[in-house]
PDB file of C-alpha atoms and ligand atoms in Angstrom:
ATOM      1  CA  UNK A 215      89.511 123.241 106.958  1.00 81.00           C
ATOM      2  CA  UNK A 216      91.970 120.446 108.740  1.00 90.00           C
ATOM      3  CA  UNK A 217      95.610 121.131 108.488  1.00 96.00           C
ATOM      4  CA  UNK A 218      97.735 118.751 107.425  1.00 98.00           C
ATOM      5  CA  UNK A 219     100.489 119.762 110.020  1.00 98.00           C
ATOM      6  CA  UNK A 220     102.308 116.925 111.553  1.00 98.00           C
ATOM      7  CA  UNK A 221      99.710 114.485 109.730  1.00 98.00           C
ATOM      8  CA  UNK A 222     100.724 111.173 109.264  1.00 98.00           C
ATOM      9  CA  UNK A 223      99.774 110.503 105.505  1.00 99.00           C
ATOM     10  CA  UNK A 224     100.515 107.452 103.539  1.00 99.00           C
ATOM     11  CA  UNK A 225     100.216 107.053  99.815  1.00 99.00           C
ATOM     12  CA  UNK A 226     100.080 103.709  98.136  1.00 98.00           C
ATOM     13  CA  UNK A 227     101.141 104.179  94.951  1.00 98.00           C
ATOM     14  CA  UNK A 228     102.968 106.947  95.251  1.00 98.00           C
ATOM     15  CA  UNK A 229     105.920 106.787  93.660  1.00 98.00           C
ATOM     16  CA  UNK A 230     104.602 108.282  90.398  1.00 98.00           C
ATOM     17  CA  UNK A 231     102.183 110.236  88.892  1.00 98.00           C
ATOM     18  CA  UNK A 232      99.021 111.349  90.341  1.00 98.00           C
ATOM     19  CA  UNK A 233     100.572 109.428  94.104  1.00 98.00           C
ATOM     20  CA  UNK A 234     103.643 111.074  94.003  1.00 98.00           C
ATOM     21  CA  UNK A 235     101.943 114.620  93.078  1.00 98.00           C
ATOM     22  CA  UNK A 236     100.208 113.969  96.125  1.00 99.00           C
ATOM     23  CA  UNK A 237     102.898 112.853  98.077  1.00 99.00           C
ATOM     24  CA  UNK A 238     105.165 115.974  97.268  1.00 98.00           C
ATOM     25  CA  UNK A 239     101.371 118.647  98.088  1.00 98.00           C
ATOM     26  CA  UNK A 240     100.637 116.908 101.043  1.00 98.00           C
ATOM     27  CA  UNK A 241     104.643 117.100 102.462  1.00 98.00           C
ATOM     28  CA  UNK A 242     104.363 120.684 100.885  1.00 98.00           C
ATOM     29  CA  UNK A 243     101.333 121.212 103.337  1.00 98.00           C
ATOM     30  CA  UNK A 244     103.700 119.936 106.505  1.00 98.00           C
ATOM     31  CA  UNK A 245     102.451 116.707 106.700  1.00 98.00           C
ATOM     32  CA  UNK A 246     104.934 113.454 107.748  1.00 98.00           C
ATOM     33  CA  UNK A 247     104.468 111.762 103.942  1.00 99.00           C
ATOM     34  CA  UNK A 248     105.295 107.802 103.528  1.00 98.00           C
ATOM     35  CA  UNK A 249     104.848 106.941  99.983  1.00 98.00           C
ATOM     36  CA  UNK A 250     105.136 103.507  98.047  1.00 98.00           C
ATOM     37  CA  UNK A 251     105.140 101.533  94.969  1.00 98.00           C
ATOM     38  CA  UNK A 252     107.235  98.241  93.886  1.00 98.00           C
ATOM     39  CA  UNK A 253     109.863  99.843  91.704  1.00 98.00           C
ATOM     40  CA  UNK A 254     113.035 100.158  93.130  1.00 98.00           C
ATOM     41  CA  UNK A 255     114.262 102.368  90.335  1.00 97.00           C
ATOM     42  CA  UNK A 256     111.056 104.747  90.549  1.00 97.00           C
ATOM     43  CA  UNK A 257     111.684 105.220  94.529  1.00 98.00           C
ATOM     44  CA  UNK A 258     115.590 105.795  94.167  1.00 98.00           C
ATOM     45  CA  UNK A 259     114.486 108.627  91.208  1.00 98.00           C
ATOM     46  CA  UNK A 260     111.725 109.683  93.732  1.00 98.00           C
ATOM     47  CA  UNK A 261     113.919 110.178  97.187  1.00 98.00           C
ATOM     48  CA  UNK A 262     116.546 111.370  95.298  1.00 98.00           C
ATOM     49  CA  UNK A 263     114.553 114.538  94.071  1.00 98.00           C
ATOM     50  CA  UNK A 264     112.172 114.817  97.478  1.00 98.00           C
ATOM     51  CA  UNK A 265     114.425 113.904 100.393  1.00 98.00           C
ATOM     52  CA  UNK A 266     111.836 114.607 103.503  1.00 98.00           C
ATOM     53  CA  UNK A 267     109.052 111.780 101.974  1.00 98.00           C
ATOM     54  CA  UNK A 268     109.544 108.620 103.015  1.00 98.00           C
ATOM     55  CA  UNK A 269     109.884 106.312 100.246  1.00 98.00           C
ATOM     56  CA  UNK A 270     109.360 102.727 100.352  1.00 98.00           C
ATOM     57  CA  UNK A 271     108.471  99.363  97.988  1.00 98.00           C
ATOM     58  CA  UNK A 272     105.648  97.376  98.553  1.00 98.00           C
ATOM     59  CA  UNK A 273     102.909  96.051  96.327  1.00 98.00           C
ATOM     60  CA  UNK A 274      99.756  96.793  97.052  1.00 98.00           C
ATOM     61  CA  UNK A 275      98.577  93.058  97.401  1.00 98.00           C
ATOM     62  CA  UNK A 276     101.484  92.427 100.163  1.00 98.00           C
ATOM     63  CA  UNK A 277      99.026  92.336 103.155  1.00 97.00           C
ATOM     64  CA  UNK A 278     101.507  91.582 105.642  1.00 97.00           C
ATOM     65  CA  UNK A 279     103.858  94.538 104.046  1.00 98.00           C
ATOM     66  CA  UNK A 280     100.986  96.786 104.374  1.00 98.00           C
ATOM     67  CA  UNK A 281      99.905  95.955 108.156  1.00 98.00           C
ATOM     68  CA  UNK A 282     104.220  96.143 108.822  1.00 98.00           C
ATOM     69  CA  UNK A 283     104.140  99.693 107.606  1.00 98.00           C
ATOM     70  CA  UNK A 284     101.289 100.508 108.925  1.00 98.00           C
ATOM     71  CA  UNK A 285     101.754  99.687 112.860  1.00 98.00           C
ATOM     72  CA  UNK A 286     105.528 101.049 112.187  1.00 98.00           C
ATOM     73  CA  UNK A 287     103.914 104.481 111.017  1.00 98.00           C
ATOM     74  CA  UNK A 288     101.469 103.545 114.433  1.00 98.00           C
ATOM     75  CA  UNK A 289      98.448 106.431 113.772  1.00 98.00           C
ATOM     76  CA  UNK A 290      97.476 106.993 110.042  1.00 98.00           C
ATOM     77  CA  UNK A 291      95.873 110.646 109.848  1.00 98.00           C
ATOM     78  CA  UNK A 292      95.015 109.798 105.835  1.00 98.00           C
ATOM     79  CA  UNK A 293      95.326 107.401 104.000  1.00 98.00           C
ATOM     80  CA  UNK A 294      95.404 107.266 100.041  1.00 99.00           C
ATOM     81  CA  UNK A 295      95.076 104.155  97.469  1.00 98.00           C
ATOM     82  CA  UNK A 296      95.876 104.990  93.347  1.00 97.00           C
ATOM     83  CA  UNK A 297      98.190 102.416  92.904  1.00 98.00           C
ATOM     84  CA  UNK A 298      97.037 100.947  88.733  1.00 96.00           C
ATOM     85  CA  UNK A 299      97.579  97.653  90.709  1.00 96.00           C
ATOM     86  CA  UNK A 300      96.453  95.964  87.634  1.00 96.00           C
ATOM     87  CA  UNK A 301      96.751  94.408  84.466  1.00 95.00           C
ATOM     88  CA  UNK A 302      93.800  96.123  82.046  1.00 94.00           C
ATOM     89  CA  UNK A 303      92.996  94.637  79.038  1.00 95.00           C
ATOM     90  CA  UNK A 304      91.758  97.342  76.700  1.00 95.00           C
ATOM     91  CA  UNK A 305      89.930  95.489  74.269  1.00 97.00           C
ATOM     92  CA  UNK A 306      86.407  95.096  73.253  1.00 97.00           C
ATOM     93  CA  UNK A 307      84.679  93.538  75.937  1.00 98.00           C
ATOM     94  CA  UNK A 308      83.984  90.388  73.398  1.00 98.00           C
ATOM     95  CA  UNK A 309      87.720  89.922  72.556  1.00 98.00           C
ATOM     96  CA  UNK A 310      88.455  89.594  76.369  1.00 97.00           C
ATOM     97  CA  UNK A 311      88.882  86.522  78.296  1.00 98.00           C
ATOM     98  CA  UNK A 312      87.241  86.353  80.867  1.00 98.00           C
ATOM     99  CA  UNK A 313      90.640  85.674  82.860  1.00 98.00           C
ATOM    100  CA  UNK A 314      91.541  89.284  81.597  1.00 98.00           C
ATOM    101  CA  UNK A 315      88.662  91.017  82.269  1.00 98.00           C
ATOM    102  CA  UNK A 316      88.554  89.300  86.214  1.00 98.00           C
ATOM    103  CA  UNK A 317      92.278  90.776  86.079  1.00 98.00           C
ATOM    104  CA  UNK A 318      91.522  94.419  85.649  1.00 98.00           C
ATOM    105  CA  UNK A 319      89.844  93.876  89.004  1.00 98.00           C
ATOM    106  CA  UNK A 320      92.951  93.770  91.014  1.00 98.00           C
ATOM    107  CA  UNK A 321      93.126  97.294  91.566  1.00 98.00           C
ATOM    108  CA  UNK A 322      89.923  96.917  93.563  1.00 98.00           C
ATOM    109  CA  UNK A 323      91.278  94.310  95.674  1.00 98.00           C
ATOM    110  CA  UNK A 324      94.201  96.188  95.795  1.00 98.00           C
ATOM    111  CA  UNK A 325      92.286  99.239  97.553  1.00 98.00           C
ATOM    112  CA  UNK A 326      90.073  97.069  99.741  1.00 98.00           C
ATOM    113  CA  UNK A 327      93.525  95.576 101.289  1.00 98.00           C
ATOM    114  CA  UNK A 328      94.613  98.943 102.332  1.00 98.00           C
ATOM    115  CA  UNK A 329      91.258  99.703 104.024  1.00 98.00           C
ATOM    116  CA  UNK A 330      91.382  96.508 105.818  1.00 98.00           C
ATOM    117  CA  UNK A 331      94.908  96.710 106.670  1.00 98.00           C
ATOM    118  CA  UNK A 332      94.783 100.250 107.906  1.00 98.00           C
ATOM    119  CA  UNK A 333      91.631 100.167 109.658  1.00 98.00           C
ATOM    120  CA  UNK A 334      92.882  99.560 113.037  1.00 98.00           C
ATOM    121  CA  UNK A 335      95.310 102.388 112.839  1.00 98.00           C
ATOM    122  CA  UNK A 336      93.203 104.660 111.368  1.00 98.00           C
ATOM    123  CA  UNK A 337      92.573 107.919 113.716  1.00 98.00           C
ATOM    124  CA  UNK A 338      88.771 108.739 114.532  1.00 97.00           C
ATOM    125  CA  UNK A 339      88.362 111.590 112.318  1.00 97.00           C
ATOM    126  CA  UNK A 340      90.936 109.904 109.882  1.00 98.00           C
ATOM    127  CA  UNK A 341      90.317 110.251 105.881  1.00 98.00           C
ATOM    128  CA  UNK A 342      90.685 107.509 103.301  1.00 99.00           C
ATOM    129  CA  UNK A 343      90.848 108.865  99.685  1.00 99.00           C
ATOM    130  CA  UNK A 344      90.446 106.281  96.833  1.00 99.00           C
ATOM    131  CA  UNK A 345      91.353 106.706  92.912  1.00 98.00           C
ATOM    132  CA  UNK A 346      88.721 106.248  90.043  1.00 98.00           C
ATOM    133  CA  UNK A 347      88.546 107.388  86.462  1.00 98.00           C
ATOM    134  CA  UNK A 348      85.830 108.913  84.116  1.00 98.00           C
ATOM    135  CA  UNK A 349      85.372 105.733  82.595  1.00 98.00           C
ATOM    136  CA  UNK A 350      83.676 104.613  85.543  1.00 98.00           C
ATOM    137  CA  UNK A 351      80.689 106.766  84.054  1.00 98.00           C
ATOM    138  CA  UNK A 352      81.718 107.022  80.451  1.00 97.00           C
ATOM    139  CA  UNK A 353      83.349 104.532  78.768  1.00 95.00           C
ATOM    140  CA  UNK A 354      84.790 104.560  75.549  1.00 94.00           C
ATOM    141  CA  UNK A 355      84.395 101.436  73.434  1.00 97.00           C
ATOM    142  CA  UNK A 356      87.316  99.068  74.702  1.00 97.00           C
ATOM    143  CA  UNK A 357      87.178 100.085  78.074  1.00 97.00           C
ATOM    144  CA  UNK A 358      84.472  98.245  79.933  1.00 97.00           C
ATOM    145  CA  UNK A 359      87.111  96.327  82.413  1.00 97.00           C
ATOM    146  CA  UNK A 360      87.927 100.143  83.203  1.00 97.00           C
ATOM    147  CA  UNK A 361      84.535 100.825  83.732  1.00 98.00           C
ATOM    148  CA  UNK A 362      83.245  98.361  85.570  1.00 98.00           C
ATOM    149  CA  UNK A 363      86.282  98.736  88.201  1.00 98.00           C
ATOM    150  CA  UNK A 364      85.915 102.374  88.420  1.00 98.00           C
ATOM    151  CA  UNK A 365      82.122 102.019  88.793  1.00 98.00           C
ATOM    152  CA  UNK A 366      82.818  99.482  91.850  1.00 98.00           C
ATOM    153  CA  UNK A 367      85.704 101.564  93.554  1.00 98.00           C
ATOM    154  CA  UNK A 368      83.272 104.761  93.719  1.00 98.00           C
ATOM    155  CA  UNK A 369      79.816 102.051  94.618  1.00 98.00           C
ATOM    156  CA  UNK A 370      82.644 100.855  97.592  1.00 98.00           C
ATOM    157  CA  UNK A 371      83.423 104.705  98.695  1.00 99.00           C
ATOM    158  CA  UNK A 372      79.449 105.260  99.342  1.00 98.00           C
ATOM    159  CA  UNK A 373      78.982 102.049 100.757  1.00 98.00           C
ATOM    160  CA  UNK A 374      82.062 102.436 103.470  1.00 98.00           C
ATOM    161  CA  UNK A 375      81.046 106.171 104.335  1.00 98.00           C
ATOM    162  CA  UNK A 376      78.319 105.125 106.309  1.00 98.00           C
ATOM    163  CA  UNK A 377      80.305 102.200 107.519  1.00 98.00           C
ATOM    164  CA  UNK A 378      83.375 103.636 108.661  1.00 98.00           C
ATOM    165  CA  UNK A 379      82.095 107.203 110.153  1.00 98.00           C
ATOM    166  CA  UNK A 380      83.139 109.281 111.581  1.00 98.00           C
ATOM    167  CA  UNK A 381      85.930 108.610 109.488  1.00 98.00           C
ATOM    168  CA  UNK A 382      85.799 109.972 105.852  1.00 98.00           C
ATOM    169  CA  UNK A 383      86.229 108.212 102.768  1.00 98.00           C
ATOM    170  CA  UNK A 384      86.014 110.088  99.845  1.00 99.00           C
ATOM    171  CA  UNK A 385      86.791 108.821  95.743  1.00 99.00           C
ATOM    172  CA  UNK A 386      88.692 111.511  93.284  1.00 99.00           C
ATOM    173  CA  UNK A 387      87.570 110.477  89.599  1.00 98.00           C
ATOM    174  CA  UNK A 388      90.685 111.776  87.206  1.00 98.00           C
ATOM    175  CA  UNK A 389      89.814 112.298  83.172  1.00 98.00           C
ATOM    176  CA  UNK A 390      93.124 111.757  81.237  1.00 98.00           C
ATOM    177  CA  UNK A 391      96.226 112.819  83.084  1.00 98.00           C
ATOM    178  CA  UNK A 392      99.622 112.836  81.501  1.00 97.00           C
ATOM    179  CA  UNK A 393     101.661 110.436  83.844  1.00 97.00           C
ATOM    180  CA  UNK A 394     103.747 107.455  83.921  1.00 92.00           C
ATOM    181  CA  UNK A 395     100.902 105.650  83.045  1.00 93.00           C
ATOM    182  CA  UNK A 396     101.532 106.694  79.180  1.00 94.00           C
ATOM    183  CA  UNK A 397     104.810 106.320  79.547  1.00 91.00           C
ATOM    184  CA  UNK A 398     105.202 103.491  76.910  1.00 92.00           C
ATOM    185  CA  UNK A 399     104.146 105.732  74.023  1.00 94.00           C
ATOM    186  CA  UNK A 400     107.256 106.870  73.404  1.00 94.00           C
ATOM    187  CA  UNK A 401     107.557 109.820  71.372  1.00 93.00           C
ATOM    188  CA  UNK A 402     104.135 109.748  70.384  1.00 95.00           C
ATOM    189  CA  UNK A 403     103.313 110.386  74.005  1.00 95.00           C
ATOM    190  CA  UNK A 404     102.474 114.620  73.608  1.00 94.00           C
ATOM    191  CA  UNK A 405     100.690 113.943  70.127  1.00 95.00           C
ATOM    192  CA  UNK A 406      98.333 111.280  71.133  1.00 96.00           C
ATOM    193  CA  UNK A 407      97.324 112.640  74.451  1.00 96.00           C
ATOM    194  CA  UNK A 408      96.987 116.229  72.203  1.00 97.00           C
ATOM    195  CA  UNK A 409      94.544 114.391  70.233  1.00 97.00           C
ATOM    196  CA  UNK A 410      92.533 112.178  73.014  1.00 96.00           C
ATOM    197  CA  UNK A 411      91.732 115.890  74.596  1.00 98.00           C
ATOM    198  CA  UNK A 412      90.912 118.027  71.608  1.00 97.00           C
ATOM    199  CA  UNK A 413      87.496 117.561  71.876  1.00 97.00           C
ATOM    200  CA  UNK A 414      87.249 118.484  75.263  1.00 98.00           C
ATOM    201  CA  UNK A 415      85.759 121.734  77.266  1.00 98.00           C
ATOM    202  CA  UNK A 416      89.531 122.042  78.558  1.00 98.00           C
ATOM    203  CA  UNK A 417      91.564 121.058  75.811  1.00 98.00           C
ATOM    204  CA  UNK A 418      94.639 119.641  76.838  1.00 98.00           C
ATOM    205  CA  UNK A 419      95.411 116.432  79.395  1.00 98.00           C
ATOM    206  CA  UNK A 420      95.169 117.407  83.348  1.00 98.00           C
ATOM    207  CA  UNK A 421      98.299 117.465  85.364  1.00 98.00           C
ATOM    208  CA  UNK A 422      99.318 115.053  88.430  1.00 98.00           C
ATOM    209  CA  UNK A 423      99.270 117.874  90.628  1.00 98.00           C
ATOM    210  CA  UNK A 424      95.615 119.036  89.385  1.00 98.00           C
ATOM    211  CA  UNK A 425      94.617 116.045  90.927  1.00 99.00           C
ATOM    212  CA  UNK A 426      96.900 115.833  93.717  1.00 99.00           C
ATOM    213  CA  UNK A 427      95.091 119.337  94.952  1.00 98.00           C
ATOM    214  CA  UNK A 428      91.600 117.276  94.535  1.00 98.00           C
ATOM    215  CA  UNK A 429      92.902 115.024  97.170  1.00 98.00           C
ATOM    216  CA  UNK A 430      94.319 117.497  99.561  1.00 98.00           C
ATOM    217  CA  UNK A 431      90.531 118.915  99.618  1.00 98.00           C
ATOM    218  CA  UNK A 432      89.141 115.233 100.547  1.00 98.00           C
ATOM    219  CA  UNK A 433      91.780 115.062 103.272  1.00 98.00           C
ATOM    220  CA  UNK A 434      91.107 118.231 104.306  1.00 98.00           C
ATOM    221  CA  UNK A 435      87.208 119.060 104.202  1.00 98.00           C
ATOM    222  CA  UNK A 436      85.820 117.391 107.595  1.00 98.00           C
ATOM    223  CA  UNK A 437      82.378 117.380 106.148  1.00 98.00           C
ATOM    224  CA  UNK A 438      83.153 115.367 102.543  1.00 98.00           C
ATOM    225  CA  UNK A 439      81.841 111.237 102.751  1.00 98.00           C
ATOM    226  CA  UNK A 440      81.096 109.619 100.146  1.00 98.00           C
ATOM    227  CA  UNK A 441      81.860 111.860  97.492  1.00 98.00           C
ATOM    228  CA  UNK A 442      83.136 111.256  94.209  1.00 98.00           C
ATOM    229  CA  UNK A 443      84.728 113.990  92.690  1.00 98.00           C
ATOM    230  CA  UNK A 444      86.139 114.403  88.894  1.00 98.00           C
ATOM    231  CA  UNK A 445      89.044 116.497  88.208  1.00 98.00           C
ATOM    232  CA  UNK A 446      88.536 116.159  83.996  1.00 98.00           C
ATOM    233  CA  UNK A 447      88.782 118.742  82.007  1.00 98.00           C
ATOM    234  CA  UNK A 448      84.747 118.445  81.478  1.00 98.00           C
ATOM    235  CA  UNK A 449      85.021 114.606  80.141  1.00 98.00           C
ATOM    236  CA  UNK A 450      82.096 114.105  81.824  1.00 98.00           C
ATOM    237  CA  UNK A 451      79.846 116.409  80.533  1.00 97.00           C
ATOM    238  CA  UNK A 452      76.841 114.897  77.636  1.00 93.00           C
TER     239      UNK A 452
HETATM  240  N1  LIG B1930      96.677 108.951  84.252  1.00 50.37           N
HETATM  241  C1  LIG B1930      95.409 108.871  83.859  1.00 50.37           C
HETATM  242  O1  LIG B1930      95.029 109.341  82.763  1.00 50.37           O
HETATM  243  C2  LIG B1930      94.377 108.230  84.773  1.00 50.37           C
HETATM  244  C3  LIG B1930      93.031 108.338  84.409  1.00 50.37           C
HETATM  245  C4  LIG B1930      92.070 107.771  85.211  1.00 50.37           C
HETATM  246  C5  LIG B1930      92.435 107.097  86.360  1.00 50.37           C
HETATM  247  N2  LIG B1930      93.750 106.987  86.692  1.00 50.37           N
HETATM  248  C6  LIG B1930      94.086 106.259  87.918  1.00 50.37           C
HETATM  249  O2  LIG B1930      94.913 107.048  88.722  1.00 50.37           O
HETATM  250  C7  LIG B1930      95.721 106.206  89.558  1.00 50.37           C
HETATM  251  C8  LIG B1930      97.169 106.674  89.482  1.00 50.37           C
HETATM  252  O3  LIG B1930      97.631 106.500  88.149  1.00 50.37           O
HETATM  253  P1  LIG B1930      98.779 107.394  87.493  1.00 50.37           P
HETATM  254  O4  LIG B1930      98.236 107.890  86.211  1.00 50.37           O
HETATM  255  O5  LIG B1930      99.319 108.354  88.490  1.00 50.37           O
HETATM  256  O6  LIG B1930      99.813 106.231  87.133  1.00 50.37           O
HETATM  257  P2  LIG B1930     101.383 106.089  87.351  1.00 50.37           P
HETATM  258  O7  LIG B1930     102.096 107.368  87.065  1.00 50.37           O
HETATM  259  O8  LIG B1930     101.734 104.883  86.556  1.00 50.37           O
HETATM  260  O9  LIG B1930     101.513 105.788  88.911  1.00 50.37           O
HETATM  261  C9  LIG B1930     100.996 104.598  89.452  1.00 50.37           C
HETATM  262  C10 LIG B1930     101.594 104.398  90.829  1.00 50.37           C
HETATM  263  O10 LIG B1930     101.061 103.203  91.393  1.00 50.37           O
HETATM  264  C11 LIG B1930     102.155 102.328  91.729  1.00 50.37           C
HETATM  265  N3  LIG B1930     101.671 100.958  91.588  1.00 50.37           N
HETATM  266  C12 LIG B1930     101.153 100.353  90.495  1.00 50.37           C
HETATM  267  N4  LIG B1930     100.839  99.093  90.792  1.00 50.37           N
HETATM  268  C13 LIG B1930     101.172  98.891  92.093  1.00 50.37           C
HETATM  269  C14 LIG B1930     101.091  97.791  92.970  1.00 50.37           C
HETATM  270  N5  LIG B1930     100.639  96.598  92.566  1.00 50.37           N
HETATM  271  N6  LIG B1930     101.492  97.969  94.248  1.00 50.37           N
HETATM  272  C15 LIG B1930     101.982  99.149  94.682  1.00 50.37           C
HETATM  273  N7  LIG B1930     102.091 100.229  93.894  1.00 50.37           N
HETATM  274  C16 LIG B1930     101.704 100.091  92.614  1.00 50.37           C
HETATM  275  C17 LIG B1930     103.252 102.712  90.736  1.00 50.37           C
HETATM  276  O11 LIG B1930     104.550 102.295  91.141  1.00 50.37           O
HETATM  277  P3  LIG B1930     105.137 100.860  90.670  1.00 50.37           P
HETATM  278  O12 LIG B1930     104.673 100.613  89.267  1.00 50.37           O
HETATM  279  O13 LIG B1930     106.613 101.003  90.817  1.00 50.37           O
HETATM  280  O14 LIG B1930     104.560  99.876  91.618  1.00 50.37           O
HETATM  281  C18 LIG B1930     103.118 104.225  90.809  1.00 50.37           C
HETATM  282  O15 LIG B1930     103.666 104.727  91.996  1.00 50.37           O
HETATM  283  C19 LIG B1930      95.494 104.771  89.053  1.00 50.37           C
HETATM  284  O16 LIG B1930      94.583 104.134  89.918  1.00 50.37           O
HETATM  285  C20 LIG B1930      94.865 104.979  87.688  1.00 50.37           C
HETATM  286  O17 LIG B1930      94.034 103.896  87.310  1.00 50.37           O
HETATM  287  C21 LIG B1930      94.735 107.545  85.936  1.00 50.37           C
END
């Protein structure tokens, strides 16, 4: 296995979350961590608590932001995209516009703009580790936009492993993890996520830092391309 020893890793969106879980394992690990997201309030919280990560805004559509960061950082060991970077419309697909439904897609674009922008930086036997989500492969009624983004992230991970080698680009495929991302449920928040999982193998929602680990083992295994791989409490099995 690769150490992660005076790597340079960056982590757009991490700020929060599954990101930030990665952020704090991979700095853990003794790697040089930069980590962003657009909310000044989330990065003050964030630097406060974990002093030696290097947290910065940007949005994940800023190109030129990216490429600045980038070139400042100079060599980019690995690289990792789970910023939402979206609006999703959860709605049958029927009662979407079709504005809506494009929208969801922004977290693509949002991923391919970090490839692009760190490409040139990128070491030779540097790793790129992309975000998904079981409803890439099972999709609950409402959640096509999901789907269909999900589906294209992990179709854009196999497609740029035999682009990009030797450099590795792998896509970790979460179930439901309790984040920020369900942060609007207010006190419902441990009660509904109780009952989304109940009927699951593992019956509880997965942890940022479950995740997080998932990553570490795409940054880390120099033989993993292509792979998609689902940290879900068993969502995925029939
Ligand atoms: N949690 C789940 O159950 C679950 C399930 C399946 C897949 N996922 C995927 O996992 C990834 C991480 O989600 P999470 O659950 O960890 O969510 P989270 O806690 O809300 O964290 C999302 C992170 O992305 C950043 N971000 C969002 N939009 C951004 C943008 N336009 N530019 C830059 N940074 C941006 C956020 O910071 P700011 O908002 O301040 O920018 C934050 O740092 C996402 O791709 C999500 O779709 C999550």
């Amino acid at each position: 296995m690769q150490t992660l020893t005076n790597q340079n890793v960056v982590v757009i969106g991490g700020t929060s979350g599954i990101g930030l879980a990665t952020a704090i394992l991979a700095h853990e690990a003794g790697a040089n961590v930069w980590a962003v997201g657009r909310s000044a309030e989330r990065i003050a919280v964030a630097s406060a608590k974990h002093p030696g990560i290097l947290f910065s805004a940007l949005d994940i559509h800023d190109n030129e932001g990216l490429q600045a960061l980038f070139a400042q950082i100079g060599t980019i060991d690995h690289v990792v995209a789970c910023a939402t970077g979206a609006n999703r419309t959860l709605l049958p697909f029927l009662q979407q516009t079709q504005a809506q439904f494009r929208e969801a897609f922004d977290k693509l674009w949002g991923y391919c703009n970090v490839i692009r922008c760190a490409a040139e930086f990128l070491t030779a036997d540097a790793s790129i580790t992309l975000v998904s989500g079981t409803p890439a492969r099972k999709a609950n009624p409402g959640m096509s936009s999901l789907s269909c983004v999900g589906s294209a992230v992990e179709a854009l991970t196999r497609a740029l492993a035999l682009e990009m080698a030797p450099r590795r680009i792998n896509v970790v495929a979460p179930g439901l993890i309790s984040t920020g991302m369900f942060d609007g449920m207010g006190d419902k928040r441990d009660a509904t996520l109780e009952k989304m999982t109940a009927n699951l193998p593992i019956k509880r929602a997965g942890q940022p830092a479950e995740v997080a680990s998932a990553i570490l083992l795409t940054m880390t295994n120099g033989y993993m391309t292509g792979a998609t791989l689902d940290v879900d409490g068993g969502t995925l099995l029939p």
